[in-house]
Amino acid sequence: EADIYQTPRYLVIGTGKKITLECSQTMGHDKMYWYQQDPGMELHLIHYSYGVNSTEKGDLSSESTVSRIRTEHFPLTLESARPSHTSQYLCASSGYTDTQYFGPGTRLTVL
Amino acid sequence: GESVGLHLPTLSVQEGDNSIINCAYSNSASDYFIWYKQESGKGPQFIIDIRSNMDKRQGQRVTVLLNKTVKHLSLQIAATQPGDSAVYFCAEREAGTALIFGKGTTLSVSS
């Protein structure tokens, strides 16, 4: 069982609000990832980090930003949420193997 | 058992049948492949993975087959159970790059 946590699980907010989605893992994994997934669709990588103070953009353009100040924590921030940001956001981590372990996801709805 | 030739978005089987879910990948340089199961409202859960130096790997009730000649990956589930109902995703990765997820297949198991 993977020890990776995401909060909140569900979030409904108004347009223009700033939000931060939290992701933490207790496995000591160096690599962490954020994916965006629309219902029933494939996952798209939006950000990743291979270690503290390392962050990169993924394949899918995103208006979000991330930070990696501590190994276990990889928060994702939207400065000004819009309805087009409505989606599920999944956090994952991996260690010395290539296997990525996922959190339960945050379902974001922007009104 | 039920099988699909190419990727289909849905697969319906009877309880006890064997299921085969197929995935075609595009990058001949990919060296790592992985299958995930995603239940409604949850994050993807690791099922099984395989590296390109192998063509078959078995787990508990699951087998992954890799055919590098035709760039084809399949997941076989033996004695499918209602609890196997979920969306299944394959993913591929070239060394040093990020996982690329395929479109999911929804497996429905009826009693």
PDB file of C-alpha atoms in Angstrom:
ATOM      1  CA  GLU A   1       0.000   0.000   0.000  1.00  0.00           C
ATOM      2  CA  ALA A   2       1.445   3.326  -1.097  1.00  0.00           C
ATOM      3  CA  ASP A   3       1.724   6.076   1.515  1.00  0.00           C
ATOM      4  CA  ILE A   4       0.899   9.111  -0.556  1.00  0.00           C
ATOM      5  CA  TYR A   5      -1.719  11.600   0.486  1.00  0.00           C
ATOM      6  CA  GLN A   6      -3.596  14.374  -1.221  1.00  0.00           C
ATOM      7  CA  THR A   7      -5.757  17.092   0.269  1.00  0.00           C
ATOM      8  CA  PRO A   8      -8.373  18.203  -0.245  1.00  0.00           C
ATOM      9  CA  ARG A   9     -10.113  15.267  -1.915  1.00  0.00           C
ATOM     10  CA  TYR A  10     -12.820  17.518  -3.326  1.00  0.00           C
ATOM     11  CA  LEU A  11     -12.787  21.270  -3.869  1.00  0.00           C
ATOM     12  CA  VAL A  12     -15.423  23.592  -5.323  1.00  0.00           C
ATOM     13  CA  ILE A  13     -14.338  27.207  -5.685  1.00  0.00           C
ATOM     14  CA  GLY A  14     -15.215  30.346  -7.589  1.00  0.00           C
ATOM     15  CA  THR A  15     -13.356  31.790 -10.550  1.00  0.00           C
ATOM     16  CA  GLY A  16     -10.326  33.894  -9.695  1.00  0.00           C
ATOM     17  CA  LYS A  17      -9.500  32.201  -6.400  1.00  0.00           C
ATOM     18  CA  LYS A  18      -5.986  31.079  -5.567  1.00  0.00           C
ATOM     19  CA  ILE A  19      -5.749  27.460  -4.507  1.00  0.00           C
ATOM     20  CA  THR A  20      -3.062  25.043  -3.423  1.00  0.00           C
ATOM     21  CA  LEU A  21      -3.441  21.298  -3.754  1.00  0.00           C
ATOM     22  CA  GLU A  22      -1.354  19.391  -1.245  1.00  0.00           C
ATOM     23  CA  CYS A  23       0.573  16.179  -1.843  1.00  0.00           C
ATOM     24  CA  SER A  24       2.733  14.358   0.663  1.00  0.00           C
ATOM     25  CA  GLN A  25       4.476  11.005   0.668  1.00  0.00           C
ATOM     26  CA  THR A  26       6.140   9.161   3.499  1.00  0.00           C
ATOM     27  CA  MET A  27       8.175   6.735   1.409  1.00  0.00           C
ATOM     28  CA  GLY A  28      11.241   8.945   1.018  1.00  0.00           C
ATOM     29  CA  HIS A  29      10.819   8.963  -2.765  1.00  0.00           C
ATOM     30  CA  ASP A  30      12.962  11.431  -4.680  1.00  0.00           C
ATOM     31  CA  LYS A  31      10.659  11.708  -7.680  1.00  0.00           C
ATOM     32  CA  MET A  32       7.205  13.230  -7.554  1.00  0.00           C
ATOM     33  CA  TYR A  33       4.664  14.018 -10.260  1.00  0.00           C
ATOM     34  CA  TRP A  34       1.407  15.847 -10.889  1.00  0.00           C
ATOM     35  CA  TYR A  35      -1.050  14.591 -13.493  1.00  0.00           C
ATOM     36  CA  GLN A  36      -4.305  16.011 -14.763  1.00  0.00           C
ATOM     37  CA  GLN A  37      -7.080  13.621 -15.689  1.00  0.00           C
ATOM     38  CA  ASP A  38     -10.509  14.368 -17.109  1.00  0.00           C
ATOM     39  CA  PRO A  39     -13.195  11.760 -16.315  1.00  0.00           C
ATOM     40  CA  GLY A  40     -12.537   8.476 -18.097  1.00  0.00           C
ATOM     41  CA  MET A  41      -9.583   9.878 -19.984  1.00  0.00           C
ATOM     42  CA  GLU A  42      -5.844   9.251 -19.933  1.00  0.00           C
ATOM     43  CA  LEU A  43      -3.476  10.948 -17.505  1.00  0.00           C
ATOM     44  CA  HIS A  44      -1.437  13.925 -18.655  1.00  0.00           C
ATOM     45  CA  LEU A  45       1.770  14.941 -16.889  1.00  0.00           C
ATOM     46  CA  ILE A  46       1.775  18.622 -15.904  1.00  0.00           C
ATOM     47  CA  HIS A  47       4.728  18.849 -13.480  1.00  0.00           C
ATOM     48  CA  TYR A  48       7.438  16.664 -12.051  1.00  0.00           C
ATOM     49  CA  SER A  49      10.355  16.843  -9.663  1.00  0.00           C
ATOM     50  CA  TYR A  50      13.400  14.620  -9.346  1.00  0.00           C
ATOM     51  CA  GLY A  51      14.422  16.020  -5.986  1.00  0.00           C
ATOM     52  CA  VAL A  52      14.431  18.995  -3.647  1.00  0.00           C
ATOM     53  CA  ASN A  53      14.592  22.331  -5.483  1.00  0.00           C
ATOM     54  CA  SER A  54      14.071  20.569  -8.823  1.00  0.00           C
ATOM     55  CA  THR A  55      10.852  21.113 -10.783  1.00  0.00           C
ATOM     56  CA  GLU A  56      10.026  20.677 -14.459  1.00  0.00           C
ATOM     57  CA  LYS A  57       6.978  21.184 -16.650  1.00  0.00           C
ATOM     58  CA  GLY A  58       5.380  18.153 -18.167  1.00  0.00           C
ATOM     59  CA  ASP A  59       3.884  17.493 -21.555  1.00  0.00           C
ATOM     60  CA  LEU A  60       0.560  19.214 -20.918  1.00  0.00           C
ATOM     61  CA  SER A  61       0.669  22.972 -20.696  1.00  0.00           C
ATOM     62  CA  SER A  62      -0.641  24.115 -17.352  1.00  0.00           C
ATOM     63  CA  GLU A  63      -1.109  27.464 -15.664  1.00  0.00           C
ATOM     64  CA  SER A  64      -0.266  25.903 -12.333  1.00  0.00           C
ATOM     65  CA  THR A  65       3.051  26.082 -10.494  1.00  0.00           C
ATOM     66  CA  VAL A  66       4.765  23.678  -8.113  1.00  0.00           C
ATOM     67  CA  SER A  67       7.484  23.772  -5.492  1.00  0.00           C
ATOM     68  CA  ARG A  68       9.682  21.132  -3.878  1.00  0.00           C
ATOM     69  CA  ILE A  69      11.223  22.489  -0.716  1.00  0.00           C
ATOM     70  CA  ARG A  70      11.044  19.200   1.174  1.00  0.00           C
ATOM     71  CA  THR A  71      11.418  15.671  -0.159  1.00  0.00           C
ATOM     72  CA  GLU A  72       8.047  14.563   1.125  1.00  0.00           C
ATOM     73  CA  HIS A  73       5.966  17.533  -0.022  1.00  0.00           C
ATOM     74  CA  PHE A  74       5.027  18.649  -3.558  1.00  0.00           C
ATOM     75  CA  PRO A  75       2.218  21.225  -3.570  1.00  0.00           C
ATOM     76  CA  LEU A  76       0.550  22.509  -6.728  1.00  0.00           C
ATOM     77  CA  THR A  77      -0.770  26.086  -6.886  1.00  0.00           C
ATOM     78  CA  LEU A  78      -3.241  27.791  -9.181  1.00  0.00           C
ATOM     79  CA  GLU A  79      -2.928  31.580  -8.816  1.00  0.00           C
ATOM     80  CA  SER A  80      -6.300  32.326 -10.398  1.00  0.00           C
ATOM     81  CA  ALA A  81      -8.636  29.406 -10.966  1.00  0.00           C
ATOM     82  CA  ARG A  82     -10.860  29.275 -14.050  1.00  0.00           C
ATOM     83  CA  PRO A  83     -13.628  26.871 -15.116  1.00  0.00           C
ATOM     84  CA  SER A  84     -11.181  25.331 -17.636  1.00  0.00           C
ATOM     85  CA  HIS A  85      -9.153  24.107 -14.627  1.00  0.00           C
ATOM     86  CA  THR A  86     -12.003  21.826 -13.590  1.00  0.00           C
ATOM     87  CA  SER A  87     -10.505  18.335 -13.565  1.00  0.00           C
ATOM     88  CA  GLN A  88      -9.011  15.649 -11.356  1.00  0.00           C
ATOM     89  CA  TYR A  89      -5.440  16.219 -10.195  1.00  0.00           C
ATOM     90  CA  LEU A  90      -3.367  13.166  -9.294  1.00  0.00           C
ATOM     91  CA  CYS A  91      -0.066  13.177  -7.446  1.00  0.00           C
ATOM     92  CA  ALA A  92       2.418  10.312  -7.699  1.00  0.00           C
ATOM     93  CA  SER A  93       5.879   9.442  -6.453  1.00  0.00           C
ATOM     94  CA  SER A  94       8.583   6.946  -7.320  1.00  0.00           C
ATOM     95  CA  GLY A  95      11.799   5.816  -5.702  1.00  0.00           C
ATOM     96  CA  TYR A  96      14.754   3.815  -7.020  1.00  0.00           C
ATOM     97  CA  THR A  97      12.411   1.675  -9.107  1.00  0.00           C
ATOM     98  CA  ASP A  98      10.387   3.128 -11.953  1.00  0.00           C
ATOM     99  CA  THR A  99       7.051   2.270 -10.393  1.00  0.00           C
ATOM    100  CA  GLN A 100       4.953   5.331  -9.693  1.00  0.00           C
ATOM    101  CA  TYR A 101       2.530   5.204  -6.776  1.00  0.00           C
ATOM    102  CA  PHE A 102      -0.498   7.439  -6.891  1.00  0.00           C
ATOM    103  CA  GLY A 103      -2.469   9.341  -4.313  1.00  0.00           C
ATOM    104  CA  PRO A 104      -6.285   9.318  -4.243  1.00  0.00           C
ATOM    105  CA  GLY A 105      -6.567  12.525  -6.270  1.00  0.00           C
ATOM    106  CA  THR A 106      -8.207  15.910  -5.820  1.00  0.00           C
ATOM    107  CA  ARG A 107     -11.355  16.570  -7.793  1.00  0.00           C
ATOM    108  CA  LEU A 108     -11.451  20.303  -8.530  1.00  0.00           C
ATOM    109  CA  THR A 109     -14.519  22.163  -9.746  1.00  0.00           C
ATOM    110  CA  VAL A 110     -14.233  25.846 -10.611  1.00  0.00           C
ATOM    111  CA  LEU A 111     -17.538  27.664 -10.940  1.00  0.00           C
TER     112      LEU A 111
ATOM    113  CA  GLY B   1     -12.321 -15.660 -22.335  1.00  0.00           C
ATOM    114  CA  GLU B   2     -12.834 -12.302 -23.965  1.00  0.00           C
ATOM    115  CA  SER B   3     -10.090 -10.527 -25.840  1.00  0.00           C
ATOM    116  CA  VAL B   4      -9.739  -7.479 -27.979  1.00  0.00           C
ATOM    117  CA  GLY B   5      -7.513  -7.069 -30.992  1.00  0.00           C
ATOM    118  CA  LEU B   6      -6.812  -3.399 -30.735  1.00  0.00           C
ATOM    119  CA  HIS B   7      -7.560  -0.929 -28.002  1.00  0.00           C
ATOM    120  CA  LEU B   8     -11.259  -0.754 -27.250  1.00  0.00           C
ATOM    121  CA  PRO B   9     -12.656   1.613 -24.668  1.00  0.00           C
ATOM    122  CA  THR B  10     -14.830  -1.031 -23.013  1.00  0.00           C
ATOM    123  CA  LEU B  11     -14.700  -4.760 -22.348  1.00  0.00           C
ATOM    124  CA  SER B  12     -17.515  -6.755 -20.795  1.00  0.00           C
ATOM    125  CA  VAL B  13     -16.946 -10.254 -19.424  1.00  0.00           C
ATOM    126  CA  GLN B  14     -18.701 -12.794 -17.251  1.00  0.00           C
ATOM    127  CA  GLU B  15     -17.392 -13.613 -13.790  1.00  0.00           C
ATOM    128  CA  GLY B  16     -14.914 -16.453 -14.012  1.00  0.00           C
ATOM    129  CA  ASP B  17     -13.875 -15.722 -17.596  1.00  0.00           C
ATOM    130  CA  ASN B  18     -10.338 -14.728 -18.510  1.00  0.00           C
ATOM    131  CA  SER B  19      -9.948 -11.121 -19.665  1.00  0.00           C
ATOM    132  CA  ILE B  20      -7.380  -9.751 -22.070  1.00  0.00           C
ATOM    133  CA  ILE B  21      -6.843  -6.017 -22.350  1.00  0.00           C
ATOM    134  CA  ASN B  22      -4.625  -4.804 -25.159  1.00  0.00           C
ATOM    135  CA  CYS B  23      -2.488  -1.754 -25.607  1.00  0.00           C
ATOM    136  CA  ALA B  24      -0.453  -0.557 -28.584  1.00  0.00           C
ATOM    137  CA  TYR B  25       2.512   1.697 -27.936  1.00  0.00           C
ATOM    138  CA  SER B  26       4.314   3.930 -30.389  1.00  0.00           C
ATOM    139  CA  ASN B  27       7.867   4.449 -29.167  1.00  0.00           C
ATOM    140  CA  SER B  28      10.221   1.639 -30.157  1.00  0.00           C
ATOM    141  CA  ALA B  29      12.772   3.053 -27.678  1.00  0.00           C
ATOM    142  CA  SER B  30      10.454   2.486 -24.690  1.00  0.00           C
ATOM    143  CA  ASP B  31      12.073   0.134 -22.207  1.00  0.00           C
ATOM    144  CA  TYR B  32       9.574   0.041 -19.364  1.00  0.00           C
ATOM    145  CA  PHE B  33       5.855  -0.698 -19.390  1.00  0.00           C
ATOM    146  CA  ILE B  34       3.312  -0.707 -16.612  1.00  0.00           C
ATOM    147  CA  TRP B  35      -0.361  -1.459 -16.053  1.00  0.00           C
ATOM    148  CA  TYR B  36      -2.576   0.425 -13.638  1.00  0.00           C
ATOM    149  CA  LYS B  37      -6.114  -0.215 -12.381  1.00  0.00           C
ATOM    150  CA  GLN B  38      -8.266   2.772 -11.512  1.00  0.00           C
ATOM    151  CA  GLU B  39     -11.529   2.405  -9.641  1.00  0.00           C
ATOM    152  CA  SER B  40     -14.106   5.157  -9.635  1.00  0.00           C
ATOM    153  CA  GLY B  41     -13.076   8.077  -7.448  1.00  0.00           C
ATOM    154  CA  LYS B  42      -9.625   6.687  -6.701  1.00  0.00           C
ATOM    155  CA  GLY B  43      -6.099   7.130  -7.967  1.00  0.00           C
ATOM    156  CA  PRO B  44      -4.487   4.542 -10.264  1.00  0.00           C
ATOM    157  CA  GLN B  45      -3.245   1.430  -8.488  1.00  0.00           C
ATOM    158  CA  PHE B  46      -0.138  -0.413  -9.681  1.00  0.00           C
ATOM    159  CA  ILE B  47      -0.856  -3.898 -11.068  1.00  0.00           C
ATOM    160  CA  ILE B  48       2.243  -5.167 -12.816  1.00  0.00           C
ATOM    161  CA  ASP B  49       5.184  -3.911 -14.842  1.00  0.00           C
ATOM    162  CA  ILE B  50       7.652  -5.323 -17.345  1.00  0.00           C
ATOM    163  CA  ARG B  51      10.948  -4.244 -18.840  1.00  0.00           C
ATOM    164  CA  SER B  52      11.832  -4.541 -22.505  1.00  0.00           C
ATOM    165  CA  ASN B  53      14.311  -7.371 -21.882  1.00  0.00           C
ATOM    166  CA  MET B  54      11.377  -9.629 -21.000  1.00  0.00           C
ATOM    167  CA  ASP B  55       8.349 -10.741 -22.995  1.00  0.00           C
ATOM    168  CA  LYS B  56       6.206 -12.131 -20.187  1.00  0.00           C
ATOM    169  CA  ARG B  57       5.755 -11.530 -16.503  1.00  0.00           C
ATOM    170  CA  GLN B  58       3.266 -13.086 -14.133  1.00  0.00           C
ATOM    171  CA  GLY B  59       1.688 -11.850 -10.962  1.00  0.00           C
ATOM    172  CA  GLN B  60      -1.201 -13.015  -8.872  1.00  0.00           C
ATOM    173  CA  ARG B  61      -3.971 -13.773 -11.421  1.00  0.00           C
ATOM    174  CA  VAL B  62      -2.413 -11.309 -13.872  1.00  0.00           C
ATOM    175  CA  THR B  63       0.048 -11.759 -16.705  1.00  0.00           C
ATOM    176  CA  VAL B  64       1.615  -9.064 -18.853  1.00  0.00           C
ATOM    177  CA  LEU B  65       2.835  -9.908 -22.344  1.00  0.00           C
ATOM    178  CA  LEU B  66       5.135  -7.684 -24.362  1.00  0.00           C
ATOM    179  CA  ASN B  67       5.601  -8.040 -28.113  1.00  0.00           C
ATOM    180  CA  LYS B  68       8.258  -5.557 -29.134  1.00  0.00           C
ATOM    181  CA  THR B  69       8.094  -6.553 -32.790  1.00  0.00           C
ATOM    182  CA  VAL B  70       4.613  -5.130 -33.186  1.00  0.00           C
ATOM    183  CA  LYS B  71       4.806  -2.752 -30.190  1.00  0.00           C
ATOM    184  CA  HIS B  72       1.989  -4.441 -28.373  1.00  0.00           C
ATOM    185  CA  LEU B  73       1.333  -4.928 -24.672  1.00  0.00           C
ATOM    186  CA  SER B  74      -1.430  -6.965 -23.111  1.00  0.00           C
ATOM    187  CA  LEU B  75      -2.783  -7.627 -19.645  1.00  0.00           C
ATOM    188  CA  GLN B  76      -4.409 -10.968 -18.959  1.00  0.00           C
ATOM    189  CA  ILE B  77      -6.600 -11.396 -15.903  1.00  0.00           C
ATOM    190  CA  ALA B  78      -7.454 -14.958 -14.953  1.00  0.00           C
ATOM    191  CA  ALA B  79     -10.824 -15.902 -13.447  1.00  0.00           C
ATOM    192  CA  THR B  80     -12.115 -12.340 -13.590  1.00  0.00           C
ATOM    193  CA  GLN B  81     -14.076 -11.235 -10.531  1.00  0.00           C
ATOM    194  CA  PRO B  82     -16.570  -8.392 -10.003  1.00  0.00           C
ATOM    195  CA  GLY B  83     -13.886  -6.601  -7.977  1.00  0.00           C
ATOM    196  CA  ASP B  84     -11.789  -6.409 -11.133  1.00  0.00           C
ATOM    197  CA  SER B  85     -14.276  -3.967 -12.649  1.00  0.00           C
ATOM    198  CA  ALA B  86     -12.361  -0.736 -13.208  1.00  0.00           C
ATOM    199  CA  VAL B  87     -10.558   1.296 -15.846  1.00  0.00           C
ATOM    200  CA  TYR B  88      -7.202  -0.171 -16.859  1.00  0.00           C
ATOM    201  CA  PHE B  89      -4.380   1.993 -18.215  1.00  0.00           C
ATOM    202  CA  CYS B  90      -1.119   0.984 -19.812  1.00  0.00           C
ATOM    203  CA  ALA B  91       1.894   3.299 -19.766  1.00  0.00           C
ATOM    204  CA  GLU B  92       5.268   3.248 -21.510  1.00  0.00           C
ATOM    205  CA  ARG B  93       8.536   4.997 -20.814  1.00  0.00           C
ATOM    206  CA  GLU B  94      11.779   5.554 -22.616  1.00  0.00           C
ATOM    207  CA  ALA B  95      14.782   5.698 -20.270  1.00  0.00           C
ATOM    208  CA  GLY B  96      15.246   9.184 -18.860  1.00  0.00           C
ATOM    209  CA  THR B  97      11.809  10.378 -19.871  1.00  0.00           C
ATOM    210  CA  ALA B  98       8.383  10.451 -18.257  1.00  0.00           C
ATOM    211  CA  LEU B  99       5.664   7.817 -18.368  1.00  0.00           C
ATOM    212  CA  ILE B 100       3.230   8.181 -21.255  1.00  0.00           C
ATOM    213  CA  PHE B 101      -0.238   6.858 -20.483  1.00  0.00           C
ATOM    214  CA  GLY B 102      -2.516   5.253 -23.021  1.00  0.00           C
ATOM    215  CA  LYS B 103      -6.258   5.570 -23.218  1.00  0.00           C
ATOM    216  CA  GLY B 104      -7.994   3.454 -20.629  1.00  0.00           C
ATOM    217  CA  THR B 105     -10.142   0.379 -21.110  1.00  0.00           C
ATOM    218  CA  THR B 106     -13.193   0.029 -18.892  1.00  0.00           C
ATOM    219  CA  LEU B 107     -13.606  -3.572 -17.753  1.00  0.00           C
ATOM    220  CA  SER B 108     -17.096  -4.552 -16.632  1.00  0.00           C
ATOM    221  CA  VAL B 109     -17.563  -7.906 -14.933  1.00  0.00           C
ATOM    222  CA  SER B 110     -21.050  -9.289 -14.565  1.00  0.00           C
ATOM    223  CA  SER B 111     -22.063 -12.071 -12.194  1.00  0.00           C
TER     224      SER B 111
END
